[in-house]
XYZ file of C-alpha atoms in Angstrom:
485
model
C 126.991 134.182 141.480
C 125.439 130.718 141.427
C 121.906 132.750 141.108
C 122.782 135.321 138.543
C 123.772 131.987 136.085
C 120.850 130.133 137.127
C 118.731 132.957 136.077
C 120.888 133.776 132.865
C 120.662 130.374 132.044
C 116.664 130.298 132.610
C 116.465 133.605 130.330
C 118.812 131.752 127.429
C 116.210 128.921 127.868
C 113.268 130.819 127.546
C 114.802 132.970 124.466
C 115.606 129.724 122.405
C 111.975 128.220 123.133
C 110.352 131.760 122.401
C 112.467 131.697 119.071
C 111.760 127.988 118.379
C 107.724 128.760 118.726
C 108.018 131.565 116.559
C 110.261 129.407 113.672
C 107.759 126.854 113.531
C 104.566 129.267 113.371
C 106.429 131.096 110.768
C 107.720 127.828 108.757
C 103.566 126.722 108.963
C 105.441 123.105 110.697
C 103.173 120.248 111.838
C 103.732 117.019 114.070
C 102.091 114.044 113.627
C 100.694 110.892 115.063
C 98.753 107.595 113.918
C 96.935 105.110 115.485
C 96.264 102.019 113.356
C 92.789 100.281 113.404
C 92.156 96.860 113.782
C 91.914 94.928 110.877
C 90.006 91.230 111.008
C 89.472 89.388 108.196
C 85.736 88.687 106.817
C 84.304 85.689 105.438
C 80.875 87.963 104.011
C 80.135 87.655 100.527
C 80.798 90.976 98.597
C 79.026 91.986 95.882
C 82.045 93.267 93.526
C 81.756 93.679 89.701
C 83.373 91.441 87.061
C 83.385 88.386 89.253
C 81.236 85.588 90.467
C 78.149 83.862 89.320
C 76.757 85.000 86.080
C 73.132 84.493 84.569
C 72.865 83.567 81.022
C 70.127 85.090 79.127
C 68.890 84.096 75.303
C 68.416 86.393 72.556
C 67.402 85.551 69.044
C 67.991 89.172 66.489
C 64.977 88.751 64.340
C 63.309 91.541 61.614
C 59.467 90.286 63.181
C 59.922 89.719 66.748
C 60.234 92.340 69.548
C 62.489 92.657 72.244
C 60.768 92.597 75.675
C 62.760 95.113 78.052
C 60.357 94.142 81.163
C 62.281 91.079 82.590
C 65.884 93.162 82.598
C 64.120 96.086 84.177
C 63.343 93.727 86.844
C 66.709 92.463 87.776
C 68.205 94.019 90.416
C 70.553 96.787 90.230
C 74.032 97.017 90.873
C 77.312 94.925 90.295
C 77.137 91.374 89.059
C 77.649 89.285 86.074
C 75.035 88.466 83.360
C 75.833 86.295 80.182
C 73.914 87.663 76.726
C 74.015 84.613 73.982
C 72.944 86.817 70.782
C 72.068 84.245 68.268
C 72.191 85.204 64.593
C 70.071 82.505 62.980
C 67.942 84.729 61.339
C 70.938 86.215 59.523
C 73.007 83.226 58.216
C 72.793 84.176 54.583
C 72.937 87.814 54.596
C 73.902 90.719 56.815
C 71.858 91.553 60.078
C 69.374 93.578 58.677
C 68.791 97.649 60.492
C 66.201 96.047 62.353
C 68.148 93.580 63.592
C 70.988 95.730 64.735
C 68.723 97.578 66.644
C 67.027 95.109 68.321
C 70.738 94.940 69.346
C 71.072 98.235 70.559
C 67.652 98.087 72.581
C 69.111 94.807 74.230
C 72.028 96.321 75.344
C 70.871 99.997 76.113
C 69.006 97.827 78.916
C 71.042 95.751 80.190
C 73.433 99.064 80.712
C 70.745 100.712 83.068
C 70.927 97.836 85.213
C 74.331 98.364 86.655
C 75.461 94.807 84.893
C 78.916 93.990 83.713
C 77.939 91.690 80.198
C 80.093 88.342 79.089
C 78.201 88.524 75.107
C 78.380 85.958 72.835
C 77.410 86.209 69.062
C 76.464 82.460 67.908
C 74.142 80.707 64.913
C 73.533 77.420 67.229
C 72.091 76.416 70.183
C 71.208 72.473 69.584
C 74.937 71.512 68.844
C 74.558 71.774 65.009
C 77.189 74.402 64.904
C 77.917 72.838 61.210
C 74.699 73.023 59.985
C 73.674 76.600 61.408
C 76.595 78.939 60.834
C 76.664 80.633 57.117
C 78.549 78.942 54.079
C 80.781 81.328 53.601
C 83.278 83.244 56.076
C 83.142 86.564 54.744
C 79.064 86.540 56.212
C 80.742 86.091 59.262
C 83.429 88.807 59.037
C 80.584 91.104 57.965
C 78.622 90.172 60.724
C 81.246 91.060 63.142
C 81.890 94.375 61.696
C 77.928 95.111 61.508
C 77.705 94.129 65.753
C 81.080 95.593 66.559
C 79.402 98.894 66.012
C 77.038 98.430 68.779
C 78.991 96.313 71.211
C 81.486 99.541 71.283
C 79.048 102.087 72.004
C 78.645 99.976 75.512
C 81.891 99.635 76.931
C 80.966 100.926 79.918
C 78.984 97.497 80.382
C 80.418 95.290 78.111
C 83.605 93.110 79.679
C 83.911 90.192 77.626
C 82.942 89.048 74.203
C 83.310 84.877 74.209
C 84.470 83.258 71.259
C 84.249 83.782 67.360
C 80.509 83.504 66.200
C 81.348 79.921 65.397
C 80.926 76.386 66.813
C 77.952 74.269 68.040
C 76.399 76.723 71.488
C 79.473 79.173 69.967
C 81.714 77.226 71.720
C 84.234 76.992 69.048
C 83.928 73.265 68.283
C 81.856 71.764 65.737
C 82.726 74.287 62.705
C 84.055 74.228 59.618
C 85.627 77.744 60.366
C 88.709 76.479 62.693
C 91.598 75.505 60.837
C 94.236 77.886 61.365
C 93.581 79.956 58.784
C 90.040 80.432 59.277
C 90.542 81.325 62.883
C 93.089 84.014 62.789
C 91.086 85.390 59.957
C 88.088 85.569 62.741
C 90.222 86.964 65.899
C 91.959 89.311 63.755
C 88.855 90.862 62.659
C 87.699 90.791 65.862
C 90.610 92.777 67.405
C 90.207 95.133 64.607
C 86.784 96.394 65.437
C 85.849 95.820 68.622
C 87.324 98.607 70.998
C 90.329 97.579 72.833
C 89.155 98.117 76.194
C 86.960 94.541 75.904
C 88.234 91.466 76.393
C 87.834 88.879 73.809
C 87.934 84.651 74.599
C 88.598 81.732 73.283
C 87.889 78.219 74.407
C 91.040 76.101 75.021
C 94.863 77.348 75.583
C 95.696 75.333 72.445
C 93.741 78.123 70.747
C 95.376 80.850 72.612
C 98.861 79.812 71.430
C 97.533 79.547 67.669
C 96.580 82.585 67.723
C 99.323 84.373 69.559
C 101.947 82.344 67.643
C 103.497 81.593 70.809
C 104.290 78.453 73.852
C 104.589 80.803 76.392
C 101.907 82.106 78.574
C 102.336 86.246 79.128
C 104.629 87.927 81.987
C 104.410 90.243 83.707
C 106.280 92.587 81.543
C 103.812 91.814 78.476
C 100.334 92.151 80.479
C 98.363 94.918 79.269
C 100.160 95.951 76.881
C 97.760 96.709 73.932
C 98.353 93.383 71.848
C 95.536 90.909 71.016
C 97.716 88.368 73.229
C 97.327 90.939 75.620
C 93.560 91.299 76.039
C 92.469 87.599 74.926
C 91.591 85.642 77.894
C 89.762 81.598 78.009
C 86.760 80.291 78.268
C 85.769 76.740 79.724
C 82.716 75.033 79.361
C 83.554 71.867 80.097
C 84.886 73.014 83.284
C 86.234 70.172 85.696
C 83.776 67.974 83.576
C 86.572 65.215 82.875
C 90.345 64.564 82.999
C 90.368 66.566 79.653
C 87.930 69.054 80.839
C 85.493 67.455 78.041
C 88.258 67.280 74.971
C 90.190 70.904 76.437
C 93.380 69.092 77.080
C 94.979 66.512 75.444
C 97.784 63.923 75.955
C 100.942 65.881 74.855
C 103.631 66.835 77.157
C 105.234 69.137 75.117
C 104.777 70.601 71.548
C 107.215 71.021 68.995
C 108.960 74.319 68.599
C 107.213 75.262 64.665
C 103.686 73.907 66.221
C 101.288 75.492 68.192
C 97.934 73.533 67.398
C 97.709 70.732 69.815
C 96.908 70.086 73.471
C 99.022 69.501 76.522
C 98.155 67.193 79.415
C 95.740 68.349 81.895
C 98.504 69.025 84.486
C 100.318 71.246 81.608
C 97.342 72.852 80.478
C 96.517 73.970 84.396
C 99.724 75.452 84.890
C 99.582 77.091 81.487
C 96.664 78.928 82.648
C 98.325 79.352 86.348
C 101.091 81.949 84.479
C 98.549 83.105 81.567
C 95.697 83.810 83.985
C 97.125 86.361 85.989
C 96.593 88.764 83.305
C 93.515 87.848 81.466
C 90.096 86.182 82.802
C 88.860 82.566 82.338
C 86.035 81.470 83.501
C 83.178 78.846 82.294
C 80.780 76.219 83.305
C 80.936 73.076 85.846
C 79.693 69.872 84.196
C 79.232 66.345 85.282
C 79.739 65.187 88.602
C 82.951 63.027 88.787
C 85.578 63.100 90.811
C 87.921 65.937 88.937
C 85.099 67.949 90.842
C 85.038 67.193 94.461
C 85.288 69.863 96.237
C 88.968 69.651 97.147
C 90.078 68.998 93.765
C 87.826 71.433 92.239
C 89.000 74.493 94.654
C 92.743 73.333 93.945
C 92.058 73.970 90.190
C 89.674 76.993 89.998
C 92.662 78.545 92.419
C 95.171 77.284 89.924
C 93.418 78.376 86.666
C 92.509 82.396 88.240
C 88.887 81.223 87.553
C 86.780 84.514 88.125
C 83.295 83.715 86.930
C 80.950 80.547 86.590
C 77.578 79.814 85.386
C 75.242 79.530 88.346
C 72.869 76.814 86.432
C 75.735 74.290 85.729
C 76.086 71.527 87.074
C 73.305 71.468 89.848
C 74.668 67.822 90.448
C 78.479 69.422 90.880
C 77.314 72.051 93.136
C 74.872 70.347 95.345
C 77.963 67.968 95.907
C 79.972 71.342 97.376
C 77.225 72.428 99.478
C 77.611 69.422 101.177
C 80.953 69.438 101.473
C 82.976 71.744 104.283
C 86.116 73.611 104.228
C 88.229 73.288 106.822
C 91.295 75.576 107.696
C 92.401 78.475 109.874
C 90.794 80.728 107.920
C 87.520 83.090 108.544
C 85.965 80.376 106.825
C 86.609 77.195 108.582
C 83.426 75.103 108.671
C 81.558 77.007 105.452
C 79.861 75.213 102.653
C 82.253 74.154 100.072
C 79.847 76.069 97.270
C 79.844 79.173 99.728
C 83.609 78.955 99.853
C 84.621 78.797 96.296
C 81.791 81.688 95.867
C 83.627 84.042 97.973
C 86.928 82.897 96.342
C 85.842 83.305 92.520
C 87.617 86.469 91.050
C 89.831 89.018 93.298
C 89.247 89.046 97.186
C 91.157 92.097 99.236
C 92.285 91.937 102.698
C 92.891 94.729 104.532
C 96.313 93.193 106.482
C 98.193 95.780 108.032
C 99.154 99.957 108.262
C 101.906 101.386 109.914
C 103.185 105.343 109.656
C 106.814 107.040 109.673
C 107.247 110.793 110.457
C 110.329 113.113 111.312
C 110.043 115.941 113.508
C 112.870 117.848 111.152
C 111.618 120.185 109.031
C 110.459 119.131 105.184
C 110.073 115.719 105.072
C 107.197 113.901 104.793
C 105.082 111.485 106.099
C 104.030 108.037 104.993
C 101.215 105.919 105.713
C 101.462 102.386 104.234
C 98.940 99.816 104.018
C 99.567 96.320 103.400
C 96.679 94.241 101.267
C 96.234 90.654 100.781
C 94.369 89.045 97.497
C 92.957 86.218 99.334
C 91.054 85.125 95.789
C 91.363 82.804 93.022
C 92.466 85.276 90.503
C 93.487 89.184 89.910
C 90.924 92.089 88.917
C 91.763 93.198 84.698
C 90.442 96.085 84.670
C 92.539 99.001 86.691
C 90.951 100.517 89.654
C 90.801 104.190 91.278
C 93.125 103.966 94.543
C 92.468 106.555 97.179
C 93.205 107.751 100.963
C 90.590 110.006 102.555
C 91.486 111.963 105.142
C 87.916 112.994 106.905
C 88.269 115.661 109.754
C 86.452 114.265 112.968
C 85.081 117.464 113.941
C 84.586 119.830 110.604
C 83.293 119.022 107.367
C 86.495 118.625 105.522
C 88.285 116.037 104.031
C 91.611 115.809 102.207
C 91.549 112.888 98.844
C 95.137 111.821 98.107
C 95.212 109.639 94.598
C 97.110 106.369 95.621
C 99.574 105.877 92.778
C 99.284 101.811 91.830
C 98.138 99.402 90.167
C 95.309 97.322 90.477
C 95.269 95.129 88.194
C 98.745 93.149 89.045
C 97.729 92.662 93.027
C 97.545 89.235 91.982
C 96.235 86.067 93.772
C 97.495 84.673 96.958
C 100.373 87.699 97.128
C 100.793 90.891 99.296
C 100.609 94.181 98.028
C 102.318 97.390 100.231
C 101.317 100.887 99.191
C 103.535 103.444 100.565
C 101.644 106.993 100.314
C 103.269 110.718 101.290
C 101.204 112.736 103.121
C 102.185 116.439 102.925
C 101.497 117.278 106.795
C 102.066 120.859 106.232
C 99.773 120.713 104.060
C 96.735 119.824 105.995
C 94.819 121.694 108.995
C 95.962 120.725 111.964
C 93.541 118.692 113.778
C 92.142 115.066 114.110
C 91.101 112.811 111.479
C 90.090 109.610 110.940
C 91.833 107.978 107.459
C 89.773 105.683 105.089
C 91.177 103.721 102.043
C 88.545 103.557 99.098
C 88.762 101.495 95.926
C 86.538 102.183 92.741
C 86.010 101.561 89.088
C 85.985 103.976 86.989
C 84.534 101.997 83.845
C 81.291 100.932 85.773
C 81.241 103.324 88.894
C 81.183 100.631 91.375
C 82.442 100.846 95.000
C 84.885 97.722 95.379
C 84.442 96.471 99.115
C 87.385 94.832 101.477
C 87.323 91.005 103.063
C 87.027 92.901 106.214
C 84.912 93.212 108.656
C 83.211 96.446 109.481
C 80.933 98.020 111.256
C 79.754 99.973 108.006
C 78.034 98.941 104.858
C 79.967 101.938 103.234
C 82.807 100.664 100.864
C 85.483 103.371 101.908
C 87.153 101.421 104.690
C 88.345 102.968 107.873
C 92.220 102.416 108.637
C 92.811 104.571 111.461
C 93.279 108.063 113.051
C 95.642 110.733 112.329
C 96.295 113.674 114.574
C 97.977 116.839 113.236
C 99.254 119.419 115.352
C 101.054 122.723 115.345
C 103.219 122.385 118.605
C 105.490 119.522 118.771
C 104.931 116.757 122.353
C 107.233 116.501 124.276
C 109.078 113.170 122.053
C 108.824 115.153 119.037
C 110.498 118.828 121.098
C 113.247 116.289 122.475
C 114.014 114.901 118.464
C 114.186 118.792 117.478
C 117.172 119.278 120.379
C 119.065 116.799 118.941
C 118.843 116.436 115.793
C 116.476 113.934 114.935
């Protein structure tokens, strides 16, 4: 009797198994496992777009001089900042002549096939006469902005930031008779009206930031991006660390009454203005004068602080010979580098690849997820939105799955942790193995944005790990089925 149960109960077994193979063949289930790679930290340099050193380059419009495309052509291709000062001398009592504009357009048609993102600035001066230079009357101006707008927007593939308005001794907005209040929102405001609204504009203190967006308050987070001209005006510096007032950028006030918004804060008040305002629009400048606001410690404290992204590589040789000779210590991939190579791999945004983990159910019709946990180890956030993407590359056939990471970029902000939690659809993949990469892009310029990680390929798309997809459930995933799981 004993027997005939044993083998009933064998027969029952095999029925329910039989039936369970043919549910899940049927139902097209799949099982799943991950194995996370391992992730180490890299102190390389990577060569990323809208951050780092730029190159300034001199351009005078003229009706009887040529542009000479040869020394662009020779700059190497690929991602990297250059600095275009277009100086309108030639033009200060009338509008910039068809010639002129298309000495324009031949400057920046080559500067595009380069691979370049461009910081332009439109100026009249460049031997700190700014009052002497600039025309006598501000509707030249506004005419020349509309006449260059026109040109500057048929490049915004290249063109990332246009610095200043026109005005000032070097354009730096100082030394003009066009910056009372008045004069300046008439400038900006023309500005925002014709140049297209995917370019940054700049201006050179935060006392001229809360003129013009009639407010004390730096943005949030809930105001970033947003469309505004508050929105997409960022800073410029070039008095950079130069002094306790950065040069005459910050003043002695500690506070500014509630109906004004002309006047500057205190160096500490101005820094942590631009701590909160920073995250969401870039600043960036030139080093001057070695002193002791730029020591290397106190200079990395500060270009952390102020999200500084980009700096001129000619200024100050004095300043930056001082940081090569300096050495960071810390426990940090970087311990014991140059204090210039240190706040080079530090300008702009820096990602870490920290962490990945995976959750899966045996039931049938859920899903999986993969999350990844990233780091930005730099001084500042990235403003323009990148293309977020896990591929899933099939070790032995030439197929790959791309799955769209839903995120964004643009507020993985400095020194915080980002987690991206992606589905994957198992049953929607062939089963098999696969080895998972993560891959960051820009659309605007087409660059490849590489990881602070170290890896055994020059390739940008980095690898995270293996994924194995299978039809018939181990033995951990069978037992979860029994009961329940």
């Amino acid at each position: 009797m004993k027997r005939k149960k044993a083998v009933l109960f064998a027969i029952l077994i095999s029925f329910v198994l039989l039936t369970a193979g043919m549910f899940l063949l049927c139902t097209g289930m799949r099982f799943s496992s991950y194995s996370s790679a391992v992730y180490t930290e890299s102190a390389r340099e990577l060569e990323n777009p809208y951050i780092g050193w730029y190159q300034m380059f001199e351009y005078i419009l003229s009706d009887t001089d040529s542009f000479d495309p040869v020394p662009v052509e020779a700059q190497e291709q690929g991602p990297g900042l250059a600095m275009l000062e277009i100086n309108l001398q030639n033009y200060r009592e009338c509008p910039v002549s068809s010639k002129g504009l298309a000495q324009l357009e031949e400057i920046l048609d080559t500067w595009q096939s380069t691979g370049r993102q461009l910081i332009v600035r439109f100026l009249y001066d460049w031997d700190g006469n700014g009052l002497e230079k600039e025309p006598g009357d501000i509707s030249l101006i506004l005419t020349h902005m509309t006449q260059t707008a026109e040109i500057i927007n048929r490049h915004t593939d290249c063109v990332y930031i246009l610095q200043g308005v026109f005005v000032g001794s070097w354009g730096e907005m100082h030394s003009s008779g066009y910056l009372d209040e008045e004069s300046l929102l008439a400038l900006i405001n023309r500005l925002d009206a014709v140049i297209d609204s995917s370019i940054f504009l700049a201006v050179r203190t935060p006392e001229y930031w809360r003129v013009i967006a009639r407010s004390h308050a730096p943005l949030s987070a809930s105001q970033a991006f947003g469309g505004s001209l508050s929105t997409r005006l960022g800073l410029f510096n070039d008095g950079m660390l130069g002094s306790d007032t950065d040069l005459g950028t910050y003043g002695s006030l500690d506070a500014l009454d509630s109906a004004q918004y002309y006047g500057k804060l205190t160096r500490r008040a101005e820094i942590e203005f631009q701590n909160a305002l920073c995250d969401y629009v870039p600043n960036g400048g030139e080093v001057v004068i070695d002193n002791p606001f730029n020591d290397f410690p106190s200079a990395a404290a500060d270009l952390a602080a102020m999200h500084v992204s980009y700096l001129n590589r000619s200024y100050d040789q004095a300043v930056f010979s001082k940081w090569s000779e300096s050495v960071y210590t810390g426990d940090s991939p970087f311990d014991g580098m140059s204090g210039y190579d240190y706040i080079s791999r530090h300008l702009g945004y820096r990602y870490v690849l920290r962490s990945s983990s995976f959750r899966s159910t045996a039931s049938c019709g859920k899903t999986a997820w993969l999350s990844l946990v990233l780091e930005n180890v730099g001084f500042s956030s990235c403003y323009r939105s990148f293309d977020v993407s896990l591929i899933l590359k099939d070790t032995l056939q030439p197929a790959e799955y791309v799955l769209p990471v839903q995120t964004d970029t643009r507020l993985w902000s400095s020194g915080e942790e980002v987690q991206l939690d992606i589905p994957l659809d198992i049953r929607s993949y062939a089963t098999g193995s696969y080895d998972v990469f993560l891959k960051i892009s820009d659309p605007v310029s087409g660059c490849e944005i590489f990881l602070a990680n170290e890896s055994d390929s020059d390739r940008a798309d980095f690898f995270v790990g293996s994924l194995e997809i299978k039809k018939f459930p181990d033995l951990e995933s069978l037992a979860g089925i029994l009961i329940g799981k």
